[in-house]
Short mmCIF file of C-alpha atoms in Angstrom, two decimals:
data_model
loop_
_atom_site.label_atom_id
_atom_site.label_comp_id
_atom_site.label_asym_id
_atom_site.label_seq_id
_atom_site.Cartn_x
_atom_site.Cartn_y
_atom_site.Cartn_z
CA MET A 138 102.47 76.63 57.24
CA GLN A 139 103.74 79.86 59.05
CA ALA A 140 104.60 79.61 62.64
CA TRP A 141 106.61 81.60 65.17
CA GLN A 142 109.44 79.64 66.72
CA VAL A 143 111.81 80.13 69.55
CA HIS A 144 115.31 78.62 69.03
CA GLU A 145 116.90 80.31 72.15
CA ASN A 146 115.57 82.01 75.38
CA GLY A 147 115.55 85.80 75.74
CA GLU A 148 113.21 88.60 75.19
CA PRO A 149 110.27 87.91 72.73
CA ARG A 150 111.17 90.27 70.24
CA GLU A 151 114.68 88.98 69.99
CA VAL A 152 114.24 85.45 69.99
CA MET A 153 110.72 84.82 68.07
CA ARG A 154 111.31 83.97 64.64
CA LEU A 155 108.54 83.52 62.08
CA ALA A 156 109.22 80.48 59.71
CA GLU A 157 107.75 78.22 57.28
CA VAL A 158 107.36 74.81 58.58
CA GLU A 159 105.49 71.67 58.29
CA PRO A 160 102.01 71.35 60.02
CA PRO A 161 102.35 69.41 63.31
CA THR A 162 101.30 65.81 63.53
CA PRO A 163 98.79 64.93 66.32
CA GLY A 164 99.90 62.35 68.86
CA ASP A 165 97.52 60.20 70.94
CA GLY A 166 94.39 61.94 72.09
CA GLN A 167 95.44 65.15 70.16
CA VAL A 168 93.72 66.89 67.32
CA LEU A 169 95.03 69.24 64.75
CA LEU A 170 93.43 72.76 64.83
CA ARG A 171 93.43 75.64 62.28
CA VAL A 172 93.99 78.70 64.38
CA ARG A 173 91.43 81.73 64.07
CA ALA A 174 93.00 83.96 66.79
CA ALA A 175 95.49 83.57 69.41
CA ASN A 176 95.28 85.73 72.84
CA ILE A 177 98.69 86.78 74.14
CA ASN A 178 99.44 85.98 77.80
CA PHE A 179 102.26 87.00 79.96
CA PRO A 180 103.17 83.30 80.21
CA ASP A 181 104.04 83.49 76.48
CA ALA A 182 106.90 86.10 77.33
CA LEU A 183 108.01 83.74 80.26
CA LEU A 184 108.00 80.80 77.79
CA CYS A 185 110.31 82.90 75.55
CA ARG A 186 112.62 83.81 78.39
CA GLY A 187 112.72 80.31 79.80
CA GLN A 188 111.23 81.45 83.04
CA TYR A 189 107.77 79.74 82.90
CA GLN A 190 106.96 76.55 85.10
CA VAL A 191 106.62 74.62 81.83
CA ARG A 192 109.82 74.63 79.54
CA PRO A 193 109.06 72.96 76.13
CA PRO A 194 112.00 71.72 74.03
CA LEU A 195 113.60 74.34 71.68
CA PRO A 196 112.51 75.12 68.99
CA PHE A 197 108.95 75.82 70.31
CA THR A 198 106.10 77.81 69.22
CA PRO A 199 104.65 79.94 71.94
CA GLY A 200 100.92 80.86 72.25
CA VAL A 201 98.92 79.14 74.97
CA GLU A 202 95.30 80.28 74.37
CA ILE A 203 93.52 80.07 71.02
CA CYS A 204 90.23 80.07 69.39
CA ALA A 205 90.41 77.47 66.40
CA GLU A 206 88.46 75.44 64.09
CA THR A 207 88.41 71.63 64.12
CA GLU A 208 88.77 69.51 60.89
CA ASP A 209 84.88 69.05 60.94
CA GLY A 210 84.16 72.75 61.41
CA ARG A 211 83.51 73.27 64.99
CA ARG A 212 84.84 76.44 66.57
CA VAL A 213 86.53 75.92 69.86
CA ILE A 214 88.58 77.25 72.56
CA ALA A 215 91.64 75.46 73.45
CA ASN A 216 95.11 75.54 75.27
CA PRO A 217 97.69 74.32 72.54
CA ALA A 218 99.89 71.37 73.55
CA LEU A 219 103.43 72.68 73.58
CA PRO A 220 105.81 72.77 71.65
CA HIS A 221 103.20 73.39 68.77
CA GLY A 222 101.43 76.62 70.33
CA GLY A 223 98.99 79.00 69.04
CA PHE A 224 101.07 81.64 67.21
CA ALA A 225 100.96 79.50 63.95
CA GLU A 226 98.48 78.76 61.20
CA TYR A 227 97.90 75.40 62.85
CA ALA A 228 98.26 73.99 66.56
CA LEU A 229 97.63 70.80 68.31
CA ALA A 230 95.57 70.36 71.38
CA ASP A 231 94.07 67.57 73.73
CA ALA A 232 90.82 66.48 72.11
CA ARG A 233 89.04 66.02 75.53
CA ALA A 234 89.86 69.43 76.66
CA LEU A 235 88.50 71.44 73.93
CA LEU A 236 85.54 74.00 74.68
CA PRO A 237 82.89 75.33 72.46
CA ALA A 238 83.49 79.00 71.49
CA PRO A 239 80.62 81.19 72.76
CA ASP A 240 78.39 82.38 69.97
CA SER A 241 78.17 85.83 71.39
CA LEU A 242 82.05 86.57 71.16
CA ASP A 243 84.10 87.06 67.96
CA ASP A 244 87.17 84.87 67.48
CA ALA A 245 89.79 87.17 69.23
CA GLU A 246 87.16 87.81 72.08
CA ALA A 247 86.70 83.78 72.58
CA ALA A 248 90.46 83.38 72.52
CA ALA A 249 90.70 85.66 75.36
CA LEU A 250 87.91 84.26 77.45
CA HIS A 251 89.75 81.14 78.55
CA ILE A 252 92.72 81.44 80.90
CA GLY A 253 92.25 85.00 82.37
CA TYR A 254 88.32 84.50 82.99
CA GLN A 255 88.87 80.81 84.32
CA THR A 256 91.50 82.16 86.53
CA GLY A 257 89.41 84.95 87.72
CA TRP A 258 86.36 82.64 88.39
CA PHE A 259 88.35 80.12 90.22
CA GLY A 260 90.12 82.79 92.30
CA LEU A 261 87.08 84.84 93.22
CA HIS A 262 84.49 82.10 93.42
CA ARG A 263 86.22 78.89 94.28
CA ARG A 264 88.92 80.24 96.32
CA ALA A 265 88.08 83.32 97.74
CA ARG A 266 84.11 82.90 97.92
CA LEU A 267 83.47 86.32 96.86
CA GLU A 268 79.94 87.32 97.92
CA ALA A 269 77.59 89.96 96.66
CA GLY A 270 78.15 93.14 98.67
CA GLU A 271 81.82 92.75 99.65
CA THR A 272 84.66 95.05 98.30
CA LEU A 273 87.07 93.60 95.76
CA LEU A 274 90.27 95.09 95.04
CA VAL A 275 92.21 94.29 91.87
CA HIS A 276 95.64 95.05 90.99
CA ALA A 277 96.68 95.79 87.53
CA ALA A 278 92.78 96.19 86.83
CA ALA A 279 93.28 97.35 83.20
CA GLY A 280 95.44 94.47 82.24
CA GLY A 281 94.40 91.15 80.84
CA VAL A 282 94.14 89.23 83.97
CA GLY A 283 92.84 92.28 85.94
CA SER A 284 90.19 93.31 83.66
CA ALA A 285 88.62 89.85 83.77
CA ALA A 286 88.60 89.86 87.44
CA VAL A 287 87.15 93.28 87.33
CA GLN A 288 84.24 92.18 85.15
CA LEU A 289 83.55 88.87 87.17
CA GLY A 290 83.67 90.97 90.47
CA LYS A 291 80.76 93.31 89.08
CA ALA A 292 78.99 90.39 87.73
CA ALA A 293 79.12 88.88 91.30
CA GLY A 294 77.66 91.95 92.97
CA ALA A 295 80.84 93.27 94.38
CA THR A 296 82.17 96.73 94.81
CA VAL A 297 85.37 97.06 92.77
CA ILE A 298 88.33 99.05 93.35
CA GLY A 299 90.90 98.94 90.60
CA VAL A 300 94.63 99.81 91.04
CA VAL A 301 96.33 100.81 87.91
CA GLY A 302 99.43 102.56 86.70
CA GLY A 303 98.87 105.56 84.63
CA ALA A 304 95.91 107.99 83.44
CA GLU A 305 95.28 106.00 80.20
CA LYS A 306 94.92 102.81 82.28
CA ALA A 307 92.62 104.49 84.76
CA ALA A 308 90.48 105.63 81.93
CA VAL A 309 90.19 101.80 81.04
CA ALA A 310 89.53 100.87 84.38
CA ARG A 311 86.71 103.01 84.66
CA GLU A 312 85.20 101.71 81.39
CA LEU A 313 85.33 98.20 82.69
CA GLY A 314 83.08 99.39 85.53
CA CYS A 315 85.36 99.82 88.55
CA ASP A 316 83.58 101.77 91.41
CA VAL A 317 86.89 103.22 92.62
CA VAL A 318 90.08 103.61 90.40
CA VAL A 319 93.30 104.35 92.00
CA ASP A 320 96.22 105.31 89.90
CA ARG A 321 99.38 104.04 91.97
CA ARG A 322 101.39 106.47 89.88
CA ALA A 323 99.77 109.61 91.19
CA GLU A 324 98.32 108.56 94.47
CA ASP A 325 99.34 106.62 97.52
CA VAL A 326 97.47 103.39 97.06
CA VAL A 327 97.11 102.52 100.78
CA ALA A 328 95.71 105.80 101.80
CA ALA A 329 93.40 106.01 98.77
CA VAL A 330 91.87 102.70 99.28
CA LYS A 331 91.48 103.03 103.14
CA GLU A 332 89.75 106.50 102.21
CA ALA A 333 87.48 104.71 99.85
CA THR A 334 86.58 101.78 102.39
CA GLY A 335 86.23 103.92 105.50
CA GLY A 336 89.48 102.51 106.85
CA ARG A 337 88.18 98.99 106.72
CA GLY A 338 90.03 97.79 103.57
CA ALA A 339 88.98 95.09 100.91
CA ASP A 340 87.37 91.95 101.61
CA VAL A 341 88.95 90.14 98.62
CA ILE A 342 92.25 91.37 97.02
CA TYR A 343 93.25 89.86 93.47
CA ASP A 344 96.85 90.19 92.85
CA PRO A 345 98.58 89.00 89.59
CA VAL A 346 101.39 91.38 90.29
CA GLY A 347 103.32 90.47 93.50
CA GLY A 348 106.09 92.68 94.62
CA ALA A 349 104.96 96.13 95.90
CA ALA A 350 101.53 95.27 95.13
CA TYR A 351 101.35 92.34 97.62
CA ALA A 352 102.96 94.60 100.40
CA GLN A 353 100.10 97.07 99.63
CA SER A 354 97.43 94.29 99.74
CA ALA A 355 98.66 93.11 103.42
CA LYS A 356 98.07 96.66 104.49
CA LEU A 357 94.74 96.84 102.91
CA VAL A 358 92.94 93.57 103.56
CA ALA A 359 89.93 93.69 105.74
CA PHE A 360 89.23 91.47 108.81
CA GLU A 361 88.55 87.89 107.59
CA GLY A 362 89.70 89.07 104.19
CA ARG A 363 91.44 87.20 101.57
CA ILE A 364 94.51 87.74 99.31
CA VAL A 365 94.26 85.70 96.25
CA VAL A 366 97.90 85.24 94.81
CA VAL A 367 97.54 84.94 91.14
CA GLY A 368 101.12 85.49 89.71
CA PHE A 369 104.15 87.87 89.75
CA ALA A 370 104.09 90.20 86.83
CA SER A 371 106.37 92.52 88.83
CA GLY A 372 109.10 90.00 88.52
CA THR A 373 109.30 89.97 92.44
CA ILE A 374 108.07 87.11 94.46
CA PRO A 375 107.10 88.26 98.08
CA SER A 376 107.66 86.60 100.97
CA PRO A 377 104.53 86.97 103.16
CA ALA A 378 104.99 87.59 107.06
CA LEU A 379 102.55 84.83 108.32
CA ASN A 380 102.61 86.63 111.98
CA HIS A 381 100.90 89.38 110.15
CA ALA A 382 98.21 87.24 108.59
CA LEU A 383 97.65 85.78 112.11
CA VAL A 384 97.29 88.98 113.93
CA LYS A 385 95.15 90.62 111.25
CA ASN A 386 92.94 87.37 110.76
CA TYR A 387 93.26 87.12 107.03
CA ALA A 388 93.96 84.46 104.58
CA ILE A 389 96.40 84.11 101.69
CA LEU A 390 95.13 81.97 98.94
CA GLY A 391 97.39 80.63 96.14
CA LEU A 392 95.79 79.89 92.76
CA HIS A 393 97.38 77.65 90.04
CA TRP A 394 94.43 77.57 87.60
CA GLY A 395 96.19 74.97 85.36
CA LEU A 396 96.15 72.32 88.08
CA TYR A 397 92.25 71.93 87.81
CA ASN A 398 92.94 70.65 84.22
CA THR A 399 94.39 67.56 85.84
CA LYS A 400 92.93 67.37 89.37
CA ASN A 401 89.44 68.47 88.40
CA PRO A 402 88.70 68.82 84.82
CA ALA A 403 84.78 68.74 85.35
CA LEU A 404 85.10 71.93 87.28
CA VAL A 405 87.03 73.63 84.31
CA LEU A 406 84.08 72.51 82.03
CA HIS A 407 81.33 73.86 84.73
CA CYS A 408 83.17 77.23 84.78
CA HIS A 409 83.21 77.41 81.03
CA GLU A 410 79.63 76.94 80.83
CA ARG A 411 79.27 79.69 83.54
CA LEU A 412 81.34 81.91 81.57
CA THR A 413 79.49 81.34 78.37
CA GLU A 414 76.23 82.31 80.27
CA LEU A 415 77.71 85.48 81.60
CA ALA A 416 79.00 86.34 78.04
CA ALA A 417 75.66 85.71 76.45
CA GLN A 418 74.05 88.13 79.11
CA GLY A 419 76.70 90.78 78.23
CA ALA A 420 77.94 90.70 81.83
CA ILE A 421 81.35 89.85 80.97
CA LYS A 422 83.10 90.61 77.47
CA PRO A 423 86.96 90.41 77.07
CA LEU A 424 88.45 93.85 76.38
CA VAL A 425 90.48 93.14 73.16
CA SER A 426 92.40 96.35 72.79
CA GLU A 427 94.45 95.29 69.65
CA ARG A 428 93.95 92.73 66.87
CA VAL A 429 97.33 92.10 65.20
CA PRO A 430 98.20 89.91 62.09
CA LEU A 431 100.30 86.87 62.54
CA ASP A 432 103.52 88.63 61.40
CA GLY A 433 102.99 91.17 64.39
CA ALA A 434 103.06 88.51 67.11
CA ALA A 435 106.64 88.94 68.41
CA ASP A 436 106.27 92.85 68.65
CA ALA A 437 102.92 92.33 70.49
CA VAL A 438 104.27 89.71 72.94
CA GLN A 439 107.06 92.00 73.84
CA ARG A 440 104.73 94.94 74.55
CA VAL A 441 102.68 92.63 76.85
CA ALA A 442 105.82 91.67 78.37
CA ASP A 443 106.76 95.39 78.90
CA GLY A 444 103.33 96.10 80.66
CA VAL A 445 102.52 98.95 78.27
CA THR A 446 99.30 97.23 76.90
CA THR A 447 95.70 97.38 78.18
CA GLY A 448 93.11 94.67 78.13
CA ARG A 449 93.80 91.75 75.78
CA VAL A 450 96.12 91.64 72.60
CA ALA A 451 95.10 89.00 70.09
CA VAL A 452 96.73 87.70 67.10
CA VAL A 453 94.12 87.19 64.44
CA LEU A 454 94.68 85.18 61.35
CA GLY A 455 92.54 85.94 58.34
CA LYS A 456 89.89 88.46 58.36
CA GLY A 457 89.79 90.65 61.42
CA ALA A 458 93.51 91.32 61.81
CA ALA A 459 94.33 95.04 62.10
CA ALA A 460 97.29 96.81 63.82
#
């Protein structure tokens, strides 16, 4: 089979190599899956760089989120068991963790439903307890993680403010349903959000960026607001001033979605059932901006790493792949 492999750490475009290898052999509790589509996530780039919290042995195949087919023909969503990731014709996964792919979504959309939307659902509902009528601010609102949070926020009845970088991404954020869009390259984010909220700020702030975005969040969080720390795509991990959280009376909430797979897997299934319902209703639909063939995976991972893509980029095997 064909599979992308990383033999040394570095930038995705430089270290990912497409090779002909033997299909992986399932271990105890694992199943072999035929990959139909693999969604590209920022952690795929971190894996290539050796900067992710999980460091599979070299060589490994990246790709942490797939829509695939079981040997008995079921269409499923899975997180592949590294080092046999999803940028390949076949991958391995934990048999107990397979989730049914929603009929309302195609393969690329289904592959993109899992990590970003589960993270958004847990962040907004489990951690921040977002309520209808509240104001949600989403950093990097046109990206893969941010776009999921925007749709989930709208589905929950929140007023959504999207912060983006550039006019193209601003247009995408508006199409996603943001009530207010702030282009950080053309506007003062703090001033624009304060104006949009009458000086009150946002009840919930969803931050997958860190760095300067977190500094803005601390200035924009409302009384009894909640900042959900999802990741650090900027490459800079902020050091919050806890005295500031005290005097402004807000909460800083960390979210590591992967922990729920071991700490409370039943809740992951409940979330997937809810996401499937929302997808069937048309309330959420992964924004797949590009579908690339398997041989285009390395370049696509690099572009996601460089922050020049919008929505989700999916590697599609067989029919449906188009650059």
